[in-house]
């Protein structure tokens, strides 16, 4: 397999991983890999030069483009509350427990068709109904819930 194809595939893997993971960092390594692929396709360069091109182009694209592209892709909610006060009706919602939750051991809940990590001070079994009472200490990617007595 030619070197430029390998660099292109490495870039595609970075782009795929970027879509799976938070952070908006791997995208710039994909750019670096594609710049290296272009360099290898048109120039006869050694592996160490390819790695140098990949590294430099990744870092340069990260430093120059990340802040701008993060603003472009992040977006803004119109009419939202200030940071720390955002609540789109999550609190008080009734959810289904899909993986058991125990004190100090997170489980999973289903909320609006998506699965979320959840914590509780009580034991909840799969199939139980729970009420979202707050976001978890780790941020807005997990919830604290209480069992709903039926």
JSON list of C-alpha atoms in Angstrom, two decimals:
[
{"chain": "A", "resi": 1, "resn": "UNK", "atom": "CA", "xyz": [0.00, 0.00, 0.00]},
{"chain": "A", "resi": 2, "resn": "UNK", "atom": "CA", "xyz": [1.35, 3.42, -0.90]},
{"chain": "A", "resi": 3, "resn": "UNK", "atom": "CA", "xyz": [2.36, 5.82, 1.86]},
{"chain": "A", "resi": 4, "resn": "UNK", "atom": "CA", "xyz": [-0.11, 8.53, 0.82]},
{"chain": "A", "resi": 5, "resn": "UNK", "atom": "CA", "xyz": [-2.98, 6.03, 1.09]},
{"chain": "A", "resi": 6, "resn": "UNK", "atom": "CA", "xyz": [-1.84, 5.05, 4.58]},
{"chain": "A", "resi": 7, "resn": "UNK", "atom": "CA", "xyz": [-1.69, 8.72, 5.66]},
{"chain": "A", "resi": 8, "resn": "UNK", "atom": "CA", "xyz": [-5.13, 9.32, 4.16]},
{"chain": "A", "resi": 9, "resn": "UNK", "atom": "CA", "xyz": [-6.56, 6.35, 6.08]},
{"chain": "A", "resi": 10, "resn": "UNK", "atom": "CA", "xyz": [-4.90, 7.55, 9.30]},
{"chain": "A", "resi": 11, "resn": "UNK", "atom": "CA", "xyz": [-6.62, 10.90, 8.75]},
{"chain": "A", "resi": 12, "resn": "UNK", "atom": "CA", "xyz": [-9.96, 9.16, 8.19]},
{"chain": "A", "resi": 13, "resn": "UNK", "atom": "CA", "xyz": [-9.53, 7.21, 11.45]},
{"chain": "A", "resi": 14, "resn": "UNK", "atom": "CA", "xyz": [-8.79, 10.44, 13.34]},
{"chain": "A", "resi": 15, "resn": "UNK", "atom": "CA", "xyz": [-11.88, 12.06, 11.82]},
{"chain": "A", "resi": 16, "resn": "UNK", "atom": "CA", "xyz": [-14.04, 9.06, 12.74]},
{"chain": "A", "resi": 17, "resn": "UNK", "atom": "CA", "xyz": [-12.71, 9.11, 16.31]},
{"chain": "A", "resi": 18, "resn": "UNK", "atom": "CA", "xyz": [-13.37, 12.86, 16.52]},
{"chain": "A", "resi": 19, "resn": "UNK", "atom": "CA", "xyz": [-17.03, 12.20, 15.83]},
{"chain": "A", "resi": 20, "resn": "UNK", "atom": "CA", "xyz": [-17.13, 9.60, 18.61]},
{"chain": "A", "resi": 21, "resn": "UNK", "atom": "CA", "xyz": [-15.24, 11.52, 21.30]},
{"chain": "A", "resi": 22, "resn": "UNK", "atom": "CA", "xyz": [-15.71, 14.96, 22.82]},
{"chain": "A", "resi": 23, "resn": "UNK", "atom": "CA", "xyz": [-13.07, 17.65, 22.77]},
{"chain": "A", "resi": 24, "resn": "UNK", "atom": "CA", "xyz": [-12.58, 18.77, 19.15]},
{"chain": "A", "resi": 25, "resn": "UNK", "atom": "CA", "xyz": [-8.87, 17.86, 19.02]},
{"chain": "A", "resi": 26, "resn": "UNK", "atom": "CA", "xyz": [-8.53, 14.79, 16.79]},
{"chain": "A", "resi": 27, "resn": "UNK", "atom": "CA", "xyz": [-9.88, 16.72, 13.79]},
{"chain": "A", "resi": 28, "resn": "UNK", "atom": "CA", "xyz": [-6.59, 18.60, 13.62]},
{"chain": "A", "resi": 29, "resn": "UNK", "atom": "CA", "xyz": [-4.58, 15.39, 13.60]},
{"chain": "A", "resi": 30, "resn": "UNK", "atom": "CA", "xyz": [-6.74, 14.30, 10.65]},
{"chain": "A", "resi": 31, "resn": "UNK", "atom": "CA", "xyz": [-5.75, 17.53, 8.89]},
{"chain": "A", "resi": 32, "resn": "UNK", "atom": "CA", "xyz": [-2.10, 16.80, 9.70]},
{"chain": "A", "resi": 33, "resn": "UNK", "atom": "CA", "xyz": [-2.38, 13.28, 8.29]},
{"chain": "A", "resi": 34, "resn": "UNK", "atom": "CA", "xyz": [-3.98, 14.57, 5.09]},
{"chain": "A", "resi": 35, "resn": "UNK", "atom": "CA", "xyz": [-1.29, 17.23, 4.67]},
{"chain": "A", "resi": 36, "resn": "UNK", "atom": "CA", "xyz": [1.29, 14.45, 5.07]},
{"chain": "A", "resi": 37, "resn": "UNK", "atom": "CA", "xyz": [-0.62, 12.37, 2.49]},
{"chain": "A", "resi": 38, "resn": "UNK", "atom": "CA", "xyz": [-0.48, 15.26, 0.00]},
{"chain": "A", "resi": 39, "resn": "UNK", "atom": "CA", "xyz": [3.23, 15.76, 0.65]},
{"chain": "A", "resi": 40, "resn": "UNK", "atom": "CA", "xyz": [3.99, 12.06, 0.12]},
{"chain": "A", "resi": 41, "resn": "UNK", "atom": "CA", "xyz": [1.85, 11.93, -3.02]},
{"chain": "A", "resi": 42, "resn": "UNK", "atom": "CA", "xyz": [3.82, 14.72, -4.72]},
{"chain": "A", "resi": 43, "resn": "UNK", "atom": "CA", "xyz": [7.26, 14.60, -3.08]},
{"chain": "A", "resi": 44, "resn": "UNK", "atom": "CA", "xyz": [9.78, 11.83, -2.51]},
{"chain": "A", "resi": 45, "resn": "UNK", "atom": "CA", "xyz": [10.32, 12.19, 1.25]},
{"chain": "A", "resi": 46, "resn": "UNK", "atom": "CA", "xyz": [11.52, 9.91, 4.03]},
{"chain": "A", "resi": 47, "resn": "UNK", "atom": "CA", "xyz": [9.39, 8.55, 6.85]},
{"chain": "A", "resi": 48, "resn": "UNK", "atom": "CA", "xyz": [10.98, 10.93, 9.35]},
{"chain": "A", "resi": 49, "resn": "UNK", "atom": "CA", "xyz": [10.09, 13.88, 7.08]},
{"chain": "A", "resi": 50, "resn": "UNK", "atom": "CA", "xyz": [6.53, 12.55, 6.77]},
{"chain": "A", "resi": 51, "resn": "UNK", "atom": "CA", "xyz": [6.21, 12.37, 10.55]},
{"chain": "A", "resi": 52, "resn": "UNK", "atom": "CA", "xyz": [7.64, 15.87, 10.88]},
{"chain": "A", "resi": 53, "resn": "UNK", "atom": "CA", "xyz": [5.14, 17.22, 8.32]},
{"chain": "A", "resi": 54, "resn": "UNK", "atom": "CA", "xyz": [2.29, 15.42, 10.13]},
{"chain": "A", "resi": 55, "resn": "UNK", "atom": "CA", "xyz": [3.35, 16.79, 13.53]},
{"chain": "A", "resi": 56, "resn": "UNK", "atom": "CA", "xyz": [3.95, 20.36, 12.41]},
{"chain": "A", "resi": 57, "resn": "UNK", "atom": "CA", "xyz": [0.77, 20.60, 10.32]},
{"chain": "A", "resi": 58, "resn": "UNK", "atom": "CA", "xyz": [-1.31, 19.08, 13.14]},
{"chain": "A", "resi": 59, "resn": "UNK", "atom": "CA", "xyz": [0.02, 21.53, 15.74]},
{"chain": "A", "resi": 60, "resn": "UNK", "atom": "CA", "xyz": [-0.21, 24.54, 13.41]},
{"chain": "A", "resi": 61, "resn": "UNK", "atom": "CA", "xyz": [-3.79, 23.74, 12.40]},
{"chain": "A", "resi": 62, "resn": "UNK", "atom": "CA", "xyz": [-4.69, 23.14, 16.05]},
{"chain": "A", "resi": 63, "resn": "UNK", "atom": "CA", "xyz": [-3.23, 26.46, 17.20]},
{"chain": "A", "resi": 64, "resn": "UNK", "atom": "CA", "xyz": [-4.57, 28.53, 14.32]},
{"chain": "A", "resi": 65, "resn": "UNK", "atom": "CA", "xyz": [-7.98, 27.00, 13.65]},
{"chain": "A", "resi": 66, "resn": "UNK", "atom": "CA", "xyz": [-9.28, 25.43, 16.88]},
{"chain": "A", "resi": 67, "resn": "UNK", "atom": "CA", "xyz": [-10.59, 28.57, 18.57]},
{"chain": "A", "resi": 68, "resn": "UNK", "atom": "CA", "xyz": [-12.30, 29.77, 15.40]},
{"chain": "A", "resi": 69, "resn": "UNK", "atom": "CA", "xyz": [-13.84, 26.41, 14.45]},
{"chain": "A", "resi": 70, "resn": "UNK", "atom": "CA", "xyz": [-14.96, 25.71, 18.02]},
{"chain": "A", "resi": 71, "resn": "UNK", "atom": "CA", "xyz": [-17.03, 28.92, 17.91]},
{"chain": "A", "resi": 72, "resn": "UNK", "atom": "CA", "xyz": [-18.42, 27.99, 14.49]},
{"chain": "A", "resi": 73, "resn": "UNK", "atom": "CA", "xyz": [-19.44, 24.45, 15.45]},
{"chain": "A", "resi": 74, "resn": "UNK", "atom": "CA", "xyz": [-20.46, 25.11, 19.05]},
{"chain": "A", "resi": 75, "resn": "UNK", "atom": "CA", "xyz": [-23.38, 27.39, 18.27]},
{"chain": "A", "resi": 76, "resn": "UNK", "atom": "CA", "xyz": [-25.43, 29.43, 20.70]},
{"chain": "A", "resi": 77, "resn": "UNK", "atom": "CA", "xyz": [-28.87, 28.98, 22.18]},
{"chain": "A", "resi": 78, "resn": "UNK", "atom": "CA", "xyz": [-31.16, 31.93, 21.73]},
{"chain": "A", "resi": 79, "resn": "UNK", "atom": "CA", "xyz": [-32.94, 32.90, 24.92]},
{"chain": "A", "resi": 80, "resn": "UNK", "atom": "CA", "xyz": [-30.97, 30.53, 27.13]},
{"chain": "A", "resi": 81, "resn": "UNK", "atom": "CA", "xyz": [-30.22, 31.25, 30.75]},
{"chain": "A", "resi": 82, "resn": "UNK", "atom": "CA", "xyz": [-26.75, 32.27, 31.94]},
{"chain": "A", "resi": 83, "resn": "UNK", "atom": "CA", "xyz": [-24.16, 29.53, 32.51]},
{"chain": "A", "resi": 84, "resn": "UNK", "atom": "CA", "xyz": [-25.01, 27.32, 35.44]},
{"chain": "A", "resi": 85, "resn": "UNK", "atom": "CA", "xyz": [-28.72, 28.15, 35.21]},
{"chain": "A", "resi": 86, "resn": "UNK", "atom": "CA", "xyz": [-29.64, 26.32, 32.01]},
{"chain": "A", "resi": 87, "resn": "UNK", "atom": "CA", "xyz": [-32.60, 24.01, 32.50]},
{"chain": "A", "resi": 88, "resn": "UNK", "atom": "CA", "xyz": [-34.57, 22.89, 29.47]},
{"chain": "A", "resi": 89, "resn": "UNK", "atom": "CA", "xyz": [-37.11, 20.97, 31.51]},
{"chain": "A", "resi": 90, "resn": "UNK", "atom": "CA", "xyz": [-34.77, 18.14, 32.46]},
{"chain": "A", "resi": 91, "resn": "UNK", "atom": "CA", "xyz": [-35.24, 18.44, 36.22]},
{"chain": "A", "resi": 92, "resn": "UNK", "atom": "CA", "xyz": [-38.24, 16.52, 37.45]},
{"chain": "A", "resi": 93, "resn": "UNK", "atom": "CA", "xyz": [-38.49, 14.38, 34.31]},
{"chain": "A", "resi": 94, "resn": "UNK", "atom": "CA", "xyz": [-39.47, 10.75, 34.79]},
{"chain": "A", "resi": 95, "resn": "UNK", "atom": "CA", "xyz": [-37.02, 8.30, 33.20]},
{"chain": "A", "resi": 96, "resn": "UNK", "atom": "CA", "xyz": [-36.53, 4.55, 32.90]},
{"chain": "A", "resi": 97, "resn": "UNK", "atom": "CA", "xyz": [-33.59, 2.83, 34.55]},
{"chain": "A", "resi": 98, "resn": "UNK", "atom": "CA", "xyz": [-31.89, 0.55, 32.01]},
{"chain": "A", "resi": 99, "resn": "UNK", "atom": "CA", "xyz": [-28.85, -0.53, 34.06]},
{"chain": "A", "resi": 100, "resn": "UNK", "atom": "CA", "xyz": [-28.97, -0.95, 37.86]},
{"chain": "A", "resi": 101, "resn": "UNK", "atom": "CA", "xyz": [-27.89, 2.05, 39.94]},
{"chain": "A", "resi": 102, "resn": "UNK", "atom": "CA", "xyz": [-26.38, 1.66, 43.40]},
{"chain": "A", "resi": 103, "resn": "UNK", "atom": "CA", "xyz": [-24.99, 4.24, 45.82]},
{"chain": "A", "resi": 104, "resn": "UNK", "atom": "CA", "xyz": [-21.53, 5.26, 44.59]},
{"chain": "A", "resi": 105, "resn": "UNK", "atom": "CA", "xyz": [-21.95, 3.04, 41.49]},
{"chain": "A", "resi": 106, "resn": "UNK", "atom": "CA", "xyz": [-23.49, 4.67, 38.42]},
{"chain": "A", "resi": 107, "resn": "UNK", "atom": "CA", "xyz": [-25.99, 2.97, 36.18]},
{"chain": "A", "resi": 108, "resn": "UNK", "atom": "CA", "xyz": [-27.81, 4.06, 33.05]},
{"chain": "A", "resi": 109, "resn": "UNK", "atom": "CA", "xyz": [-31.14, 5.73, 32.40]},
{"chain": "A", "resi": 110, "resn": "UNK", "atom": "CA", "xyz": [-33.04, 6.38, 29.20]},
{"chain": "A", "resi": 111, "resn": "UNK", "atom": "CA", "xyz": [-34.04, 10.02, 28.76]},
{"chain": "A", "resi": 112, "resn": "UNK", "atom": "CA", "xyz": [-35.56, 11.39, 25.55]},
{"chain": "A", "resi": 113, "resn": "UNK", "atom": "CA", "xyz": [-34.39, 8.36, 23.57]},
{"chain": "A", "resi": 114, "resn": "UNK", "atom": "CA", "xyz": [-30.75, 8.55, 24.70]},
{"chain": "A", "resi": 115, "resn": "UNK", "atom": "CA", "xyz": [-28.86, 6.67, 27.37]},
{"chain": "A", "resi": 116, "resn": "UNK", "atom": "CA", "xyz": [-27.25, 8.66, 30.20]},
{"chain": "A", "resi": 117, "resn": "UNK", "atom": "CA", "xyz": [-25.05, 7.81, 33.15]},
{"chain": "A", "resi": 118, "resn": "UNK", "atom": "CA", "xyz": [-26.98, 8.24, 36.40]},
{"chain": "A", "resi": 119, "resn": "UNK", "atom": "CA", "xyz": [-26.20, 8.24, 40.12]},
{"chain": "A", "resi": 120, "resn": "UNK", "atom": "CA", "xyz": [-28.49, 7.76, 43.11]},
{"chain": "A", "resi": 121, "resn": "UNK", "atom": "CA", "xyz": [-28.25, 7.42, 46.88]},
{"chain": "A", "resi": 122, "resn": "UNK", "atom": "CA", "xyz": [-30.64, 4.47, 46.70]},
{"chain": "A", "resi": 123, "resn": "UNK", "atom": "CA", "xyz": [-30.68, 1.16, 44.83]},
{"chain": "A", "resi": 124, "resn": "UNK", "atom": "CA", "xyz": [-32.61, 1.20, 41.56]},
{"chain": "A", "resi": 125, "resn": "UNK", "atom": "CA", "xyz": [-33.08, -1.85, 39.35]},
{"chain": "A", "resi": 126, "resn": "UNK", "atom": "CA", "xyz": [-33.44, -2.01, 35.57]},
{"chain": "A", "resi": 127, "resn": "UNK", "atom": "CA", "xyz": [-37.07, -1.29, 34.74]},
{"chain": "A", "resi": 128, "resn": "UNK", "atom": "CA", "xyz": [-37.63, 1.05, 37.70]},
{"chain": "A", "resi": 129, "resn": "UNK", "atom": "CA", "xyz": [-38.92, 4.55, 37.12]},
{"chain": "A", "resi": 130, "resn": "UNK", "atom": "CA", "xyz": [-36.84, 7.43, 38.43]},
{"chain": "A", "resi": 131, "resn": "UNK", "atom": "CA", "xyz": [-37.07, 11.21, 38.62]},
{"chain": "A", "resi": 132, "resn": "UNK", "atom": "CA", "xyz": [-34.13, 13.41, 37.58]},
{"chain": "A", "resi": 133, "resn": "UNK", "atom": "CA", "xyz": [-33.29, 15.66, 40.53]},
{"chain": "A", "resi": 134, "resn": "UNK", "atom": "CA", "xyz": [-30.06, 17.31, 39.36]},
{"chain": "A", "resi": 135, "resn": "UNK", "atom": "CA", "xyz": [-27.03, 17.06, 37.17]},
{"chain": "A", "resi": 136, "resn": "UNK", "atom": "CA", "xyz": [-24.27, 14.87, 38.59]},
{"chain": "A", "resi": 137, "resn": "UNK", "atom": "CA", "xyz": [-21.15, 16.40, 40.07]},
{"chain": "A", "resi": 138, "resn": "UNK", "atom": "CA", "xyz": [-19.20, 15.54, 36.91]},
{"chain": "A", "resi": 139, "resn": "UNK", "atom": "CA", "xyz": [-21.28, 17.96, 34.82]},
{"chain": "A", "resi": 140, "resn": "UNK", "atom": "CA", "xyz": [-24.13, 17.89, 32.36]},
{"chain": "A", "resi": 141, "resn": "UNK", "atom": "CA", "xyz": [-23.21, 14.47, 30.95]},
{"chain": "A", "resi": 142, "resn": "UNK", "atom": "CA", "xyz": [-24.77, 12.59, 33.89]},
{"chain": "A", "resi": 143, "resn": "UNK", "atom": "CA", "xyz": [-27.73, 12.93, 36.24]},
{"chain": "A", "resi": 144, "resn": "UNK", "atom": "CA", "xyz": [-28.68, 12.28, 39.86]},
{"chain": "A", "resi": 145, "resn": "UNK", "atom": "CA", "xyz": [-32.01, 10.46, 40.17]},
{"chain": "A", "resi": 146, "resn": "UNK", "atom": "CA", "xyz": [-34.45, 9.26, 42.84]},
{"chain": "A", "resi": 147, "resn": "UNK", "atom": "CA", "xyz": [-36.73, 6.27, 42.66]},
{"chain": "A", "resi": 148, "resn": "UNK", "atom": "CA", "xyz": [-40.37, 7.03, 41.84]},
{"chain": "A", "resi": 149, "resn": "UNK", "atom": "CA", "xyz": [-42.78, 5.03, 43.96]},
{"chain": "A", "resi": 150, "resn": "UNK", "atom": "CA", "xyz": [-45.55, 3.73, 41.76]}
]
